[in-house]
PDB file of C-alpha atoms in Angstrom:
ATOM      1  CA  MET F   1       0.000   0.000   0.000  1.00 56.00           C
ATOM      2  CA  ALA F   2       1.377   3.406  -0.974  1.00 61.00           C
ATOM      3  CA  LYS F   3       2.170   5.810   1.829  1.00 77.00           C
ATOM      4  CA  SER F   4       0.284   9.068   2.052  1.00 88.00           C
ATOM      5  CA  GLY F   5       2.157  12.329   1.596  1.00 92.00           C
ATOM      6  CA  TRP F   6       1.452  13.102   5.268  1.00 94.00           C
ATOM      7  CA  LYS F   7       3.154   9.903   6.425  1.00 95.00           C
ATOM      8  CA  ARG F   8       6.050  10.269   3.969  1.00 94.00           C
ATOM      9  CA  PHE F   9       6.703  13.791   5.268  1.00 96.00           C
ATOM     10  CA  TRP F  10       7.199  12.607   8.863  1.00 96.00           C
ATOM     11  CA  ASP F  11       8.874   9.313   7.960  1.00 95.00           C
ATOM     12  CA  ARG F  12      11.842  11.176   6.463  1.00 93.00           C
ATOM     13  CA  GLY F  13      12.548  12.831   9.804  1.00 95.00           C
ATOM     14  CA  GLY F  14      14.786  15.860  10.296  1.00 96.00           C
ATOM     15  CA  TRP F  15      15.881  18.203  13.083  1.00 96.00           C
ATOM     16  CA  TRP F  16      13.668  21.020  11.839  1.00 97.00           C
ATOM     17  CA  LYS F  17      10.639  18.727  11.877  1.00 98.00           C
ATOM     18  CA  ALA F  18      11.478  17.863  15.481  1.00 98.00           C
ATOM     19  CA  LEU F  19      11.596  21.574  16.300  1.00 98.00           C
ATOM     20  CA  LEU F  20       8.348  22.178  14.422  1.00 98.00           C
ATOM     21  CA  PHE F  21       6.634  19.291  16.170  1.00 98.00           C
ATOM     22  CA  VAL F  22       7.607  20.466  19.670  1.00 98.00           C
ATOM     23  CA  ALA F  23       6.585  24.068  18.921  1.00 97.00           C
ATOM     24  CA  VAL F  24       3.177  23.003  17.610  1.00 97.00           C
ATOM     25  CA  TYR F  25       2.659  20.592  20.500  1.00 98.00           C
ATOM     26  CA  TYR F  26       3.462  23.284  23.053  1.00 96.00           C
ATOM     27  CA  GLY F  27       1.058  25.682  21.347  1.00 96.00           C
ATOM     28  CA  VAL F  28      -1.688  23.049  21.303  1.00 97.00           C
ATOM     29  CA  TYR F  29      -1.106  22.276  24.983  1.00 96.00           C
ATOM     30  CA  LEU F  30      -1.399  25.948  25.958  1.00 94.00           C
ATOM     31  CA  ALA F  31      -4.504  26.335  23.808  1.00 96.00           C
ATOM     32  CA  LEU F  32      -6.153  23.321  25.430  1.00 96.00           C
ATOM     33  CA  GLY F  33      -5.594  24.798  28.877  1.00 94.00           C
ATOM     34  CA  ASN F  34      -6.466  28.415  28.093  1.00 93.00           C
ATOM     35  CA  PHE F  35      -9.280  28.064  25.562  1.00 94.00           C
ATOM     36  CA  ILE F  36     -10.969  24.784  26.478  1.00 95.00           C
ATOM     37  CA  VAL F  37     -10.308  23.796  30.094  1.00 96.00           C
ATOM     38  CA  ALA F  38     -10.327  27.292  31.628  1.00 94.00           C
ATOM     39  CA  PRO F  39     -13.591  28.525  30.046  1.00 93.00           C
ATOM     40  CA  LEU F  40     -15.454  25.247  30.625  1.00 93.00           C
ATOM     41  CA  PHE F  41     -14.252  24.269  34.090  1.00 92.00           C
ATOM     42  CA  SER F  42     -13.125  27.466  35.857  1.00 91.00           C
ATOM     43  CA  ASP F  43     -16.180  27.367  38.152  1.00 90.00           C
ATOM     44  CA  PHE F  44     -15.024  23.981  39.460  1.00 89.00           C
ATOM     45  CA  PHE F  45     -11.330  24.758  40.023  1.00 91.00           C
ATOM     46  CA  GLY F  46     -11.677  25.396  43.739  1.00 89.00           C
ATOM     47  CA  GLU F  47      -8.843  26.885  45.793  1.00 92.00           C
ATOM     48  CA  GLU F  48      -5.270  26.634  44.541  1.00 90.00           C
ATOM     49  CA  GLY F  49      -3.565  23.540  45.895  1.00 91.00           C
ATOM     50  CA  THR F  50      -6.736  21.489  46.312  1.00 95.00           C
ATOM     51  CA  ALA F  51      -7.248  18.172  44.552  1.00 96.00           C
ATOM     52  CA  SER F  52      -9.879  19.620  42.201  1.00 96.00           C
ATOM     53  CA  TYR F  53      -7.588  22.497  41.256  1.00 95.00           C
ATOM     54  CA  ILE F  54      -4.700  20.119  40.504  1.00 96.00           C
ATOM     55  CA  LEU F  55      -6.848  17.756  38.457  1.00 96.00           C
ATOM     56  CA  LEU F  56      -8.539  20.458  36.404  1.00 96.00           C
ATOM     57  CA  THR F  57      -5.694  22.944  35.851  1.00 95.00           C
ATOM     58  CA  THR F  58      -2.732  20.548  35.642  1.00 94.00           C
ATOM     59  CA  ALA F  59      -3.948  17.058  34.807  1.00 97.00           C
ATOM     60  CA  LEU F  60      -6.859  17.731  32.427  1.00 97.00           C
ATOM     61  CA  PRO F  61      -4.963  19.820  29.832  1.00 97.00           C
ATOM     62  CA  ILE F  62      -2.223  17.174  29.826  1.00 97.00           C
ATOM     63  CA  VAL F  63      -4.777  14.387  29.402  1.00 98.00           C
ATOM     64  CA  LEU F  64      -6.183  16.156  26.346  1.00 98.00           C
ATOM     65  CA  ALA F  65      -2.641  16.660  25.031  1.00 98.00           C
ATOM     66  CA  CYS F  66      -1.979  12.928  25.479  1.00 98.00           C
ATOM     67  CA  VAL F  67      -5.035  12.149  23.350  1.00 98.00           C
ATOM     68  CA  VAL F  68      -3.747  14.488  20.631  1.00 98.00           C
ATOM     69  CA  LEU F  69      -0.326  12.774  20.714  1.00 98.00           C
ATOM     70  CA  VAL F  70      -1.847   9.309  20.368  1.00 98.00           C
ATOM     71  CA  VAL F  71      -4.153  10.388  17.534  1.00 98.00           C
ATOM     72  CA  PHE F  72      -1.211  11.971  15.727  1.00 98.00           C
ATOM     73  CA  ALA F  73       0.832   8.767  16.126  1.00 98.00           C
ATOM     74  CA  ILE F  74      -2.033   6.756  14.642  1.00 97.00           C
ATOM     75  CA  SER F  75      -2.346   9.204  11.723  1.00 97.00           C
ATOM     76  CA  ILE F  76       1.281   8.592  10.661  1.00 97.00           C
ATOM     77  CA  GLY F  77       1.434   4.931  11.666  1.00 96.00           C
ATOM     78  CA  TRP F  78       3.962   5.399  14.464  1.00 97.00           C
ATOM     79  CA  LEU F  79       2.007   4.177  17.501  1.00 96.00           C
ATOM     80  CA  LYS F  80       3.549   0.699  17.534  1.00 94.00           C
ATOM     81  CA  GLU F  81       6.963   2.091  16.611  1.00 94.00           C
ATOM     82  CA  LEU F  82       7.026   4.634  19.436  1.00 96.00           C
ATOM     83  CA  PHE F  83       6.278   2.010  22.071  1.00 96.00           C
ATOM     84  CA  GLY F  84       8.147  -0.872  20.455  1.00 94.00           C
ATOM     85  CA  ARG F  85      11.726  -2.002  21.013  1.00 94.00           C
ATOM     86  CA  GLN F  86      14.405   0.596  20.311  1.00 93.00           C
ATOM     87  CA  PRO F  87      16.530   0.020  17.189  1.00 93.00           C
ATOM     88  CA  ILE F  88      19.835   0.514  19.048  1.00 94.00           C
ATOM     89  CA  ARG F  89      21.155  -1.113  22.202  1.00 90.00           C
ATOM     90  CA  GLY F  90      22.355   0.548  25.377  1.00 94.00           C
ATOM     91  CA  SER F  91      25.451  -0.030  27.513  1.00 96.00           C
ATOM     92  CA  TRP F  92      25.668  -1.087  31.173  1.00 96.00           C
ATOM     93  CA  TRP F  93      26.697   2.399  32.368  1.00 98.00           C
ATOM     94  CA  MET F  94      23.392   3.797  31.130  1.00 98.00           C
ATOM     95  CA  TRP F  95      21.762   2.196  34.170  1.00 98.00           C
ATOM     96  CA  ILE F  96      23.498   4.817  36.356  1.00 98.00           C
ATOM     97  CA  PRO F  97      21.020   7.665  35.661  1.00 98.00           C
ATOM     98  CA  VAL F  98      18.111   5.237  36.080  1.00 98.00           C
ATOM     99  CA  ALA F  99      19.406   4.313  39.539  1.00 98.00           C
ATOM    100  CA  VAL F 100      20.097   7.945  40.477  1.00 98.00           C
ATOM    101  CA  VAL F 101      16.603   9.110  39.554  1.00 98.00           C
ATOM    102  CA  LEU F 102      14.955   6.130  41.252  1.00 98.00           C
ATOM    103  CA  VAL F 103      16.911   6.583  44.491  1.00 98.00           C
ATOM    104  CA  PHE F 104      15.942  10.231  44.858  1.00 98.00           C
ATOM    105  CA  ASN F 105      12.325   9.562  43.876  1.00 98.00           C
ATOM    106  CA  VAL F 106      12.099   6.985  46.675  1.00 98.00           C
ATOM    107  CA  ILE F 107      13.718   9.418  49.112  1.00 98.00           C
ATOM    108  CA  HIS F 108      11.179  12.063  48.113  1.00 98.00           C
ATOM    109  CA  LEU F 109       8.351   9.600  48.733  1.00 97.00           C
ATOM    110  CA  PHE F 110       9.626   8.984  52.268  1.00 97.00           C
ATOM    111  CA  THR F 111       9.989  12.682  53.051  1.00 98.00           C
ATOM    112  CA  ILE F 112       6.432  13.803  52.253  1.00 98.00           C
ATOM    113  CA  ASP F 113       4.255  14.801  55.183  1.00 98.00           C
ATOM    114  CA  TYR F 114       1.192  12.891  53.997  1.00 97.00           C
ATOM    115  CA  ALA F 115      -0.968  14.088  56.870  1.00 97.00           C
ATOM    116  CA  GLU F 116      -0.354  17.723  55.982  1.00 97.00           C
ATOM    117  CA  ALA F 117      -0.729  17.220  52.240  1.00 97.00           C
ATOM    118  CA  GLY F 118      -3.813  15.016  52.404  1.00 97.00           C
ATOM    119  CA  ILE F 119      -4.295  11.791  50.493  1.00 96.00           C
ATOM    120  CA  ASP F 120      -6.510  13.505  47.904  1.00 97.00           C
ATOM    121  CA  VAL F 121      -3.803  16.038  47.021  1.00 97.00           C
ATOM    122  CA  VAL F 122      -1.089  13.362  46.933  1.00 98.00           C
ATOM    123  CA  GLY F 123      -3.218  11.144  44.708  1.00 97.00           C
ATOM    124  CA  SER F 124      -4.054  14.058  42.408  1.00 97.00           C
ATOM    125  CA  TRP F 125      -0.390  14.936  41.946  1.00 98.00           C
ATOM    126  CA  LEU F 126       0.595  11.313  41.316  1.00 97.00           C
ATOM    127  CA  LEU F 127      -2.127  11.006  38.691  1.00 97.00           C
ATOM    128  CA  ALA F 128      -1.138  14.313  37.097  1.00 97.00           C
ATOM    129  CA  GLY F 129       2.504  13.157  37.131  1.00 97.00           C
ATOM    130  CA  LEU F 130       1.589  10.036  35.193  1.00 98.00           C
ATOM    131  CA  PHE F 131       0.061  12.068  32.378  1.00 98.00           C
ATOM    132  CA  ILE F 132       2.892  14.622  32.464  1.00 98.00           C
ATOM    133  CA  GLY F 133       5.425  11.817  32.158  1.00 98.00           C
ATOM    134  CA  PHE F 134       3.524  10.253  29.291  1.00 98.00           C
ATOM    135  CA  ALA F 135       3.073  13.467  27.311  1.00 98.00           C
ATOM    136  CA  GLU F 136       6.556  14.952  27.753  1.00 98.00           C
ATOM    137  CA  GLU F 137       8.385  11.677  27.144  1.00 98.00           C
ATOM    138  CA  VAL F 138       6.297  10.751  24.106  1.00 98.00           C
ATOM    139  CA  VAL F 139       7.045  14.193  22.658  1.00 98.00           C
ATOM    140  CA  THR F 140      10.785  14.281  23.364  1.00 98.00           C
ATOM    141  CA  ARG F 141      12.045  10.712  23.771  1.00 98.00           C
ATOM    142  CA  GLY F 142       9.393   9.451  21.371  1.00 98.00           C
ATOM    143  CA  TYR F 143       8.751  11.789  18.455  1.00 98.00           C
ATOM    144  CA  VAL F 144      11.929  13.897  18.645  1.00 98.00           C
ATOM    145  CA  VAL F 145      14.193  10.843  18.971  1.00 98.00           C
ATOM    146  CA  ASN F 146      12.398   9.130  16.076  1.00 97.00           C
ATOM    147  CA  LEU F 147      12.599  12.186  13.825  1.00 97.00           C
ATOM    148  CA  MET F 148      16.304  12.659  14.531  1.00 97.00           C
ATOM    149  CA  ARG F 149      17.134   9.002  13.990  1.00 97.00           C
ATOM    150  CA  ARG F 150      15.141   8.820  10.780  1.00 95.00           C
ATOM    151  CA  ALA F 151      17.252  11.682   9.435  1.00 94.00           C
ATOM    152  CA  GLY F 152      20.365   9.622  10.192  1.00 93.00           C
ATOM    153  CA  HIS F 153      21.826  11.719  12.999  1.00 96.00           C
ATOM    154  CA  ARG F 154      24.350  10.282  15.445  1.00 97.00           C
ATOM    155  CA  GLU F 155      22.981   9.372  18.865  1.00 98.00           C
ATOM    156  CA  ILE F 156      24.826  12.210  20.591  1.00 98.00           C
ATOM    157  CA  LEU F 157      22.836  14.651  18.458  1.00 98.00           C
ATOM    158  CA  VAL F 158      19.660  12.664  19.086  1.00 98.00           C
ATOM    159  CA  ALA F 159      20.245  12.968  22.842  1.00 98.00           C
ATOM    160  CA  LEU F 160      21.069  16.689  22.653  1.00 98.00           C
ATOM    161  CA  ALA F 161      18.016  17.462  20.516  1.00 98.00           C
ATOM    162  CA  SER F 162      15.589  15.533  22.729  1.00 98.00           C
ATOM    163  CA  ALA F 163      17.001  17.061  25.933  1.00 98.00           C
ATOM    164  CA  GLY F 164      17.330  20.547  24.444  1.00 98.00           C
ATOM    165  CA  LEU F 165      13.764  20.700  23.155  1.00 98.00           C
ATOM    166  CA  PHE F 166      12.519  19.214  26.427  1.00 98.00           C
ATOM    167  CA  ALA F 167      14.289  22.002  28.321  1.00 97.00           C
ATOM    168  CA  ALA F 168      13.042  24.651  25.882  1.00 96.00           C
ATOM    169  CA  MET F 169       9.426  23.689  26.606  1.00 95.00           C
ATOM    170  CA  HIS F 170      10.002  24.787  30.207  1.00 93.00           C
ATOM    171  CA  LEU F 171      11.161  28.272  29.228  1.00 90.00           C
ATOM    172  CA  GLY F 172       7.524  29.247  28.904  1.00 83.00           C
ATOM    173  CA  ASN F 173       7.129  28.833  32.667  1.00 83.00           C
ATOM    174  CA  VAL F 174       8.561  32.318  33.123  1.00 80.00           C
ATOM    175  CA  PHE F 175       5.330  33.617  31.533  1.00 78.00           C
ATOM    176  CA  THR F 176       2.816  31.006  32.727  1.00 70.00           C
ATOM    177  CA  THR F 177       3.924  30.709  36.384  1.00 73.00           C
ATOM    178  CA  THR F 178       5.032  33.033  39.172  1.00 73.00           C
ATOM    179  CA  GLN F 179       8.383  31.361  39.816  1.00 80.00           C
ATOM    180  CA  GLY F 180      10.433  34.145  38.185  1.00 83.00           C
ATOM    181  CA  LEU F 181      13.339  34.173  35.740  1.00 87.00           C
ATOM    182  CA  PRO F 182      16.169  32.797  37.972  1.00 90.00           C
ATOM    183  CA  ALA F 183      14.081  29.811  39.064  1.00 88.00           C
ATOM    184  CA  THR F 184      12.961  29.191  35.477  1.00 90.00           C
ATOM    185  CA  LEU F 185      16.537  29.261  34.185  1.00 92.00           C
ATOM    186  CA  PHE F 186      17.580  26.736  36.831  1.00 94.00           C
ATOM    187  CA  GLN F 187      14.598  24.585  35.867  1.00 94.00           C
ATOM    188  CA  VAL F 188      15.616  24.751  32.205  1.00 95.00           C
ATOM    189  CA  GLY F 189      19.149  23.646  33.083  1.00 97.00           C
ATOM    190  CA  TYR F 190      17.857  20.841  35.281  1.00 97.00           C
ATOM    191  CA  THR F 191      15.366  19.613  32.690  1.00 97.00           C
ATOM    192  CA  PHE F 192      18.077  19.520  30.027  1.00 98.00           C
ATOM    193  CA  PHE F 193      20.255  17.135  32.038  1.00 98.00           C
ATOM    194  CA  PHE F 194      17.224  15.243  33.312  1.00 98.00           C
ATOM    195  CA  GLY F 195      16.361  14.824  29.625  1.00 98.00           C
ATOM    196  CA  ILE F 196      19.797  13.315  29.008  1.00 98.00           C
ATOM    197  CA  CYS F 197      19.119  10.862  31.837  1.00 98.00           C
ATOM    198  CA  MET F 198      15.754   9.952  30.311  1.00 98.00           C
ATOM    199  CA  TYR F 199      17.374   9.421  26.901  1.00 98.00           C
ATOM    200  CA  LEU F 200      19.833   7.017  28.527  1.00 98.00           C
ATOM    201  CA  ALA F 201      16.936   5.231  30.262  1.00 98.00           C
ATOM    202  CA  LEU F 202      15.328   4.840  26.840  1.00 98.00           C
ATOM    203  CA  ARG F 203      18.543   3.393  25.414  1.00 97.00           C
ATOM    204  CA  VAL F 204      19.375   0.944  28.186  1.00 98.00           C
ATOM    205  CA  THR F 205      15.848  -0.416  28.691  1.00 97.00           C
ATOM    206  CA  GLY F 206      14.990  -0.389  25.005  1.00 96.00           C
ATOM    207  CA  THR F 207      11.494   0.960  25.605  1.00 97.00           C
ATOM    208  CA  LEU F 208       9.794   4.343  25.942  1.00 98.00           C
ATOM    209  CA  ILE F 209       7.789   3.010  28.898  1.00 98.00           C
ATOM    210  CA  ALA F 210      10.835   3.277  31.188  1.00 98.00           C
ATOM    211  CA  PRO F 211      11.422   7.052  30.853  1.00 98.00           C
ATOM    212  CA  ILE F 212       7.665   7.625  31.003  1.00 98.00           C
ATOM    213  CA  LEU F 213       7.427   5.895  34.391  1.00 98.00           C
ATOM    214  CA  LEU F 214      10.635   7.481  35.712  1.00 98.00           C
ATOM    215  CA  HIS F 215       9.427  10.919  34.674  1.00 98.00           C
ATOM    216  CA  ALA F 216       5.938  10.254  36.034  1.00 98.00           C
ATOM    217  CA  SER F 217       7.365   9.456  39.466  1.00 97.00           C
ATOM    218  CA  THR F 218       9.773  12.419  39.478  1.00 98.00           C
ATOM    219  CA  ASP F 219       7.705  15.579  39.074  1.00 96.00           C
ATOM    220  CA  PRO F 220       5.045  14.884  41.722  1.00 97.00           C
ATOM    221  CA  THR F 221       7.459  13.491  44.332  1.00 97.00           C
ATOM    222  CA  ILE F 222       9.784  16.491  43.984  1.00 97.00           C
ATOM    223  CA  PHE F 223       6.892  18.921  44.320  1.00 96.00           C
ATOM    224  CA  LEU F 224       5.210  17.126  47.228  1.00 97.00           C
ATOM    225  CA  SER F 225       8.420  16.572  49.185  1.00 97.00           C
ATOM    226  CA  THR F 226       9.275  20.259  48.741  1.00 95.00           C
ATOM    227  CA  GLU F 227       5.827  21.662  49.500  1.00 96.00           C
ATOM    228  CA  TYR F 228       4.984  19.218  52.308  1.00 97.00           C
ATOM    229  CA  SER F 229       8.385  18.213  53.669  1.00 97.00           C
ATOM    230  CA  THR F 230       8.838  16.136  56.805  1.00 97.00           C
ATOM    231  CA  GLY F 231      12.144  17.895  57.414  1.00 96.00           C
ATOM    232  CA  GLY F 232      15.195  16.157  58.845  1.00 96.00           C
ATOM    233  CA  ALA F 233      18.433  14.795  57.418  1.00 97.00           C
ATOM    234  CA  LEU F 234      16.800  12.532  54.825  1.00 97.00           C
ATOM    235  CA  ALA F 235      14.736  15.403  53.439  1.00 97.00           C
ATOM    236  CA  ALA F 236      17.856  17.582  53.298  1.00 97.00           C
ATOM    237  CA  PHE F 237      19.675  14.867  51.361  1.00 97.00           C
ATOM    238  CA  GLY F 238      16.725  14.508  48.998  1.00 97.00           C
ATOM    239  CA  GLY F 239      16.918  18.252  48.408  1.00 95.00           C
ATOM    240  CA  VAL F 240      20.225  17.875  46.550  1.00 97.00           C
ATOM    241  CA  GLY F 241      18.679  15.408  44.098  1.00 97.00           C
ATOM    242  CA  ASN F 242      18.359  17.965  41.305  1.00 97.00           C
ATOM    243  CA  ILE F 243      22.067  18.820  41.567  1.00 97.00           C
ATOM    244  CA  VAL F 244      23.023  15.135  41.455  1.00 98.00           C
ATOM    245  CA  VAL F 245      20.831  14.600  38.384  1.00 98.00           C
ATOM    246  CA  ILE F 246      22.446  17.598  36.662  1.00 98.00           C
ATOM    247  CA  PHE F 247      25.933  16.270  37.434  1.00 98.00           C
ATOM    248  CA  THR F 248      25.012  12.748  36.286  1.00 98.00           C
ATOM    249  CA  GLY F 249      23.578  13.955  32.988  1.00 98.00           C
ATOM    250  CA  LEU F 250      26.533  16.284  32.385  1.00 98.00           C
ATOM    251  CA  VAL F 251      29.167  13.587  32.903  1.00 98.00           C
ATOM    252  CA  LEU F 252      27.413  10.777  31.030  1.00 98.00           C
ATOM    253  CA  LEU F 253      26.620  13.025  28.076  1.00 98.00           C
ATOM    254  CA  PHE F 254      30.240  12.699  26.935  1.00 97.00           C
ATOM    255  CA  PHE F 255      30.000   8.906  26.676  1.00 97.00           C
ATOM    256  CA  ILE F 256      27.046   8.717  24.295  1.00 98.00           C
ATOM    257  CA  ARG F 257      27.941   6.972  21.043  1.00 96.00           C
ATOM    258  CA  GLY F 258      26.253   5.181  18.173  1.00 96.00           C
ATOM    259  CA  ARG F 259      23.960   5.663  15.241  1.00 94.00           C
ATOM    260  CA  VAL F 260      20.895   3.708  14.161  1.00 92.00           C
ATOM    261  CA  ALA F 261      21.503   1.510  11.108  1.00 80.00           C
ATOM    262  CA  LYS F 262      20.252   2.965   7.845  1.00 67.00           C
ATOM    263  CA  ASP F 263      17.760   0.144   7.241  1.00 72.00           C
ATOM    264  CA  ALA F 264      16.200   0.253  10.733  1.00 77.00           C
ATOM    265  CA  TYR F 265      13.105   2.116   9.583  1.00 77.00           C
ATOM    266  CA  GLY F 266      12.671   0.549   6.170  1.00 66.00           C
ATOM    267  CA  LEU F 267      13.315   3.828   4.390  1.00 57.00           C
ATOM    268  CA  PRO F 268      13.882   3.866   0.627  1.00 53.00           C
ATOM    269  CA  GLU F 269      17.313   2.723  -0.537  1.00 46.00           C
ATOM    270  CA  GLY F 270      19.776   5.576  -0.582  1.00 43.00           C
ATOM    271  CA  THR F 271      17.921   7.761   1.946  1.00 45.00           C
ATOM    272  CA  PHE F 272      20.825   7.805   4.405  1.00 44.00           C
ATOM    273  CA  ALA F 273      23.494   7.390   1.738  1.00 37.00           C
ATOM    274  CA  ALA F 274      22.399  10.634   0.116  1.00 37.00           C
ATOM    275  CA  ALA F 275      23.272  12.371   3.366  1.00 38.00           C
ATOM    276  CA  GLY F 276      26.698  10.729   3.513  1.00 39.00           C
ATOM    277  CA  ILE F 277      25.762   8.354   6.315  1.00 41.00           C
ATOM    278  CA  PRO F 278      27.507   4.946   6.391  1.00 40.00           C
ATOM    279  CA  ALA F 279      25.628   1.673   6.547  1.00 38.00           C
ATOM    280  CA  SER F 280      27.286   0.410   9.735  1.00 38.00           C
ATOM    281  CA  THR F 281      26.034   1.270  13.206  1.00 47.00           C
ATOM    282  CA  GLU F 282      28.403   1.949  16.085  1.00 41.00           C
ATOM    283  CA  LYS F 283      27.060   0.454  19.294  1.00 42.00           C
TER     284      LYS F 283
END
């Protein structure tokens, strides 16, 4: 069966298509929150910080964005590909960022004052985190990685593009939140290196599910353990988690190697060769 022009356009990949995709996604996400959720559900938001507020202002726009991402994947025939086995293997050292993120997520879980937060708020954040992890990882470690690999780029460029665009999406927080420019810039730096860690999780596990779950357990536990901290030495140690993640991503970035073989995606003969890309794949 002949491919449609729509599918052929995305199947060829390219860094500029990755940039275009992320920009359009971010615009759609903002539009869903500002022009659909806010007008329809503002009367039900409740007070800031309550479970209803979290579910309606944070989770619902992301849920709608997840639906858009899945529909788009179906439209270009990538749904199975995004969640299937990765076409390049990982190395043992790529388990390091997985362990680092998991350790601090567990610490954060043990340093939340659940009585103060309330089970409804904790549950709302965990649910919102699941959808945030799904959406942001499908966009960056799913679509962006696929588009870069299909254009024949080396894995170091794939990692940099997915982490860079992931970080860039958080620049908008300076306009959409009250955290201010310094805090936003730190967040952008953190998300870049966290993105490197998630890329490595994708590589070493061979599946997009791993970074989705890691990401889904990171955002809510960081927020809850910061906002509703039990205090004490363990909480203080958990507070340096972001710095450790930044350091881990920075160091391991220099060890990323490889390139997906030219026939991994079944592209027409000569697609990669025309760009001067060799047939062999460095593992």
